[in-house]
Amino acid sequence: MDKCYQMSPIAVVHSPYKEKFAIPRQPNLVTAAHGKIELLLAANQHELVRDIEQHSHLWLVFVFHQTIERGWKPLVKAPRLGGNVKTGVLACRTTHRPNPIGISVVKFQGLSTVNGHLAIDISGLDLLDGTPILDIKPYIPYSDCVPQARSMMAPEAQKSSISITFSSTAQQQLAHYQSQYANFELLIRQVLAQDPRPAYRKRDLGQQEYGMRLYDCNIRWQINADICTVVSIDSV
Ligand code: SAM
């Protein structure tokens, strides 16, 4: 098979996640993440989304556009295995794949417009802002949901016992942004509850400060024992 199949994105994602760091590893772990899929060019027509509200969830097929240049290897250090053990690229959900294509199920929240284009509102996404969408399909529970399915590598969502607090500075700053970004506090809490630190950092006892970008804010936080403190929330 030496054929090439050229595809163009039909849409682009508007996401609160402005950088890769701290994006959850799979969809629906952070339900407070709301985004929009802006339909482009020939896909920007009402006909394409007629009856879409009949489905509660949608499959997104997208391009891992920000990691393409780093290429791929047959074996990958999966974060799920602690970042040290290698597994086959086709046996995990790494972004570095022979074809840099990702799939995510997200919740359908309605239709709207953005930049004068038709948009599909979604929540629970695990996608970077600007992600190109190749296709959108309805999630069909009777077929897509396999109750007896098992994954020994990823048996369940990783749980962390982290509790999250806000410094008094962060609380004041949060109050300022709450009206601008709906559910902002919940979004920050749910993202941090995933413990976004790199696997090798989770063993550190030091209080290293981290920064993550959500919407147009830089959020600084640190973890000490099992307590994560949001230190500050500043406009970028
Ligand atoms: N649910 C998808 C899948 O299984 O194909 C994505 C799984 S992948 C492990 C999730 C990670 O992809 C996120 O944590 C984020 O860091 C990264 N990511 C999201 N959008 C991306 C993009 N457009 N380009 C590169 N990496 C992206």
Coordinates of C-alpha atoms and ligand atoms in Angstrom, one line a residue:
M1 CA 0.0 0.0 0.0
D2 CA 1.9 3.0 -1.2
K3 CA -1.0 5.3 -1.8
C4 CA -1.4 8.7 -0.2
Y5 CA -4.8 10.0 0.9
Q6 CA -4.9 13.8 1.2
M7 CA -7.4 15.2 3.6
S8 CA -8.4 18.7 4.6
P9 CA -9.8 19.7 8.0
I10 CA -13.5 20.3 8.1
A11 CA -13.3 22.3 11.3
V12 CA -11.1 23.7 14.0
V13 CA -11.4 23.4 17.8
H14 CA -11.7 26.4 20.1
S15 CA -10.5 25.1 23.5
P16 CA -9.7 26.5 26.9
Y17 CA -6.5 24.4 26.7
K18 CA -3.9 26.8 25.1
E19 CA -0.9 24.5 25.6
K20 CA -0.3 20.8 25.8
F21 CA 0.8 20.7 29.4
A22 CA -2.1 19.8 31.8
I23 CA -4.6 18.7 29.2
P24 CA -6.2 15.6 30.5
R25 CA -5.0 12.3 28.8
Q26 CA -8.5 11.4 27.6
P27 CA -11.9 13.1 27.1
N28 CA -14.6 13.3 29.8
L29 CA -12.1 13.4 32.7
V30 CA -12.6 17.2 32.9
T31 CA -16.3 17.7 32.3
A32 CA -16.0 21.5 33.0
A33 CA -13.9 21.9 29.8
H34 CA -16.2 23.5 27.2
G35 CA -15.2 24.2 23.7
K36 CA -16.5 24.9 20.2
I37 CA -15.9 23.3 16.9
E38 CA -15.9 25.9 14.2
L39 CA -17.0 24.5 10.8
L40 CA -14.9 25.6 7.9
L41 CA -15.3 26.1 4.1
A42 CA -17.6 23.5 2.5
A43 CA -18.5 22.1 6.0
N44 CA -19.9 25.4 7.2
Q45 CA -23.5 24.7 6.3
H46 CA -26.5 23.9 8.4
E47 CA -27.2 20.8 6.3
L48 CA -24.1 19.0 7.7
V49 CA -25.4 19.2 11.2
R50 CA -29.1 18.6 10.6
D51 CA -30.4 16.2 13.4
I52 CA -27.1 16.2 15.2
E53 CA -28.9 17.1 18.4
Q54 CA -30.3 13.6 18.3
H55 CA -27.0 12.4 19.7
S56 CA -25.7 13.2 23.2
H57 CA -22.1 12.4 22.3
L58 CA -19.9 12.8 19.2
W59 CA -16.7 11.1 18.0
L60 CA -14.1 13.6 16.9
V61 CA -11.4 12.5 14.5
F62 CA -8.5 15.0 14.6
V63 CA -4.9 15.7 13.8
F64 CA -2.3 15.9 16.6
H65 CA -1.1 19.0 14.8
Q66 CA 1.3 20.2 17.5
T67 CA 3.4 17.1 17.7
I68 CA 3.7 16.0 14.1
E69 CA 7.2 17.3 13.7
R70 CA 8.6 15.1 16.4
G71 CA 7.7 12.0 14.3
W72 CA 7.1 8.6 15.8
K73 CA 8.8 5.4 17.0
P74 CA 7.6 1.8 17.2
L75 CA 8.0 1.8 21.0
V76 CA 6.7 4.5 23.3
K77 CA 7.2 5.3 27.0
A78 CA 3.5 5.4 28.0
P79 CA 2.8 7.8 30.9
R80 CA 0.3 5.2 32.0
L81 CA 3.2 2.8 32.7
G82 CA 5.0 5.4 34.8
G83 CA 7.0 6.8 31.9
N84 CA 9.8 4.2 32.1
V85 CA 8.4 1.1 30.4
K86 CA 8.1 0.9 26.6
T87 CA 5.1 -0.3 24.8
G88 CA 4.0 -0.6 21.1
V89 CA 2.8 2.6 19.5
L90 CA -0.3 0.8 18.4
A91 CA -1.0 -0.5 21.9
C92 CA -1.3 3.0 23.4
R93 CA -2.9 6.4 22.8
T94 CA 0.3 8.3 22.3
T95 CA 0.2 11.5 20.1
H96 CA 3.3 10.3 18.2
R97 CA 1.8 7.9 15.7
P98 CA 2.6 6.7 12.2
N99 CA -0.4 8.8 11.1
P100 CA -0.9 11.6 13.8
I101 CA -4.6 11.0 14.2
G102 CA -6.6 11.1 17.4
I103 CA -10.1 10.1 18.4
S104 CA -12.1 11.5 21.3
V105 CA -15.7 11.1 22.4
V106 CA -17.2 14.4 23.6
K107 CA -20.5 15.6 24.9
F108 CA -22.7 17.5 22.4
Q109 CA -23.9 20.8 24.0
G110 CA -25.7 22.6 21.1
L111 CA -25.1 24.7 18.1
S112 CA -23.8 28.3 18.0
T113 CA -21.7 30.5 15.8
V114 CA -18.1 31.6 16.1
N115 CA -16.2 34.0 13.8
G116 CA -19.4 34.1 11.7
H117 CA -19.2 30.3 11.2
L118 CA -21.5 27.6 12.4
A119 CA -20.1 25.9 15.5
I120 CA -20.8 22.7 17.5
D121 CA -20.6 23.3 21.2
I122 CA -19.0 20.5 23.1
S123 CA -17.7 19.6 26.6
G124 CA -15.3 17.1 28.1
L125 CA -12.7 17.6 25.4
D126 CA -9.0 16.7 25.7
L127 CA -7.9 18.9 22.7
L128 CA -5.6 21.7 22.3
D129 CA -6.9 25.0 21.0
G130 CA -6.5 25.1 17.2
T131 CA -6.8 21.3 16.7
P132 CA -7.8 20.5 13.1
I133 CA -10.9 18.2 12.9
L134 CA -11.0 15.7 10.1
D135 CA -14.4 14.2 10.8
I136 CA -17.2 14.2 13.3
K137 CA -19.5 11.2 13.8
P138 CA -22.3 10.4 16.3
Y139 CA -21.5 8.1 19.2
I140 CA -23.8 5.1 18.9
P141 CA -24.1 3.5 22.4
Y142 CA -25.4 0.1 21.3
S143 CA -22.3 -0.4 19.2
D144 CA -19.6 1.9 20.5
C145 CA -20.1 1.0 24.2
V146 CA -18.7 -2.4 25.0
P147 CA -19.5 -3.1 28.6
Q148 CA -17.4 -6.2 28.8
A149 CA -14.3 -4.5 27.3
R150 CA -11.1 -4.6 29.5
S151 CA -7.8 -2.8 29.3
M152 CA -5.1 -4.3 31.5
M153 CA -2.8 -1.3 30.7
A154 CA -5.4 1.3 31.6
P155 CA -8.1 -0.5 33.7
E156 CA -9.7 2.7 35.0
A157 CA -9.2 6.4 35.1
Q158 CA -6.2 7.3 37.2
K159 CA -7.2 8.6 40.6
S160 CA -5.3 11.1 42.6
S161 CA -5.9 12.0 46.2
I162 CA -4.9 15.6 45.7
S163 CA -7.0 18.3 47.3
I164 CA -7.0 21.7 45.8
T165 CA -6.9 25.1 47.6
F166 CA -6.6 28.6 46.4
S167 CA -4.3 31.2 47.9
S168 CA -6.0 34.4 49.0
T169 CA -4.4 36.2 45.9
A170 CA -5.7 33.4 43.6
Q171 CA -9.2 33.6 45.2
Q172 CA -9.4 37.4 44.5
Q173 CA -8.1 36.8 40.9
L174 CA -10.6 34.0 40.4
A175 CA -13.5 36.2 41.4
H176 CA -12.4 38.6 38.6
Y177 CA -12.4 36.0 35.9
Q178 CA -15.5 34.0 37.0
S179 CA -17.9 36.2 35.0
Q180 CA -15.7 35.9 31.9
Y181 CA -15.2 32.2 31.9
A182 CA -18.2 30.1 33.1
N183 CA -17.2 27.3 35.5
F184 CA -13.7 28.5 35.7
E185 CA -13.0 27.4 39.3
L186 CA -14.4 23.9 38.5
L187 CA -12.3 23.7 35.4
I188 CA -9.1 24.6 37.3
R189 CA -10.1 22.1 40.1
Q190 CA -10.8 19.3 37.7
V191 CA -7.6 19.8 35.7
L192 CA -5.4 19.9 38.8
A193 CA -7.2 16.9 40.2
Q194 CA -5.6 14.9 37.3
D195 CA -2.2 15.8 38.8
P196 CA -0.7 17.1 35.6
R197 CA 2.9 16.8 36.9
P198 CA 5.2 14.7 34.6
A199 CA 5.5 11.1 36.1
Y200 CA 9.1 11.6 37.1
R201 CA 8.2 14.7 39.1
K202 CA 5.5 13.0 41.2
R203 CA 8.2 11.4 43.2
D204 CA 9.7 14.8 44.1
L205 CA 9.1 16.1 47.6
G206 CA 10.1 19.7 46.7
Q207 CA 7.6 22.4 46.1
Q208 CA 8.3 23.1 42.5
E209 CA 5.9 25.7 41.0
Y210 CA 4.2 24.9 37.7
G211 CA 2.3 27.1 35.3
M212 CA -0.5 26.1 33.0
R213 CA -2.5 28.0 30.4
L214 CA -6.3 27.9 30.5
Y215 CA -8.2 30.4 28.4
D216 CA -6.1 33.6 28.5
C217 CA -4.8 33.0 32.0
N218 CA -1.6 31.7 33.3
I219 CA -2.3 29.6 36.4
R220 CA 0.5 29.0 38.8
W221 CA 0.3 26.1 41.3
Q222 CA 2.4 23.9 43.5
I223 CA 1.8 20.5 45.2
N224 CA 3.1 19.7 48.6
A225 CA 2.2 16.2 49.9
D226 CA -1.3 15.8 48.6
I227 CA -2.3 19.4 48.7
C228 CA -2.2 21.5 45.5
T229 CA -2.3 25.2 46.0
V230 CA -3.2 27.6 43.2
V231 CA -0.8 30.4 43.8
S232 CA -2.0 32.9 41.2
I233 CA -4.1 33.4 38.1
D234 CA -2.9 36.1 35.8
S235 CA -3.8 37.3 32.3
V236 CA -1.3 36.2 29.7
Ligands
SAM1 N1 -8.4 11.0 23.1 C1 -7.3 11.1 22.1 C2 -7.0 9.7 21.5 O1 -7.1 8.7 22.3 O2 -6.6 9.6 20.4 C3 -6.1 11.8 22.6 C4 -5.3 11.1 23.6 S1 -3.8 11.8 23.8 C5 -3.0 10.7 24.9 C6 -4.2 13.2 24.8 C7 -3.2 14.2 24.8 O3 -3.0 14.7 23.5 C8 -3.5 15.4 25.6 O4 -3.2 15.2 26.9 C9 -2.7 16.6 25.0 O5 -1.5 16.7 25.6 C10 -2.5 16.0 23.5 N2 -3.1 16.8 22.5 C11 -4.3 17.3 22.4 N3 -4.5 18.0 21.3 C12 -3.4 17.9 20.6 C13 -2.9 18.4 19.4 N4 -3.8 19.1 18.6 N5 -1.7 18.2 19.0 C14 -0.8 17.5 19.8 N6 -1.2 17.0 21.0 C15 -2.4 17.2 21.4

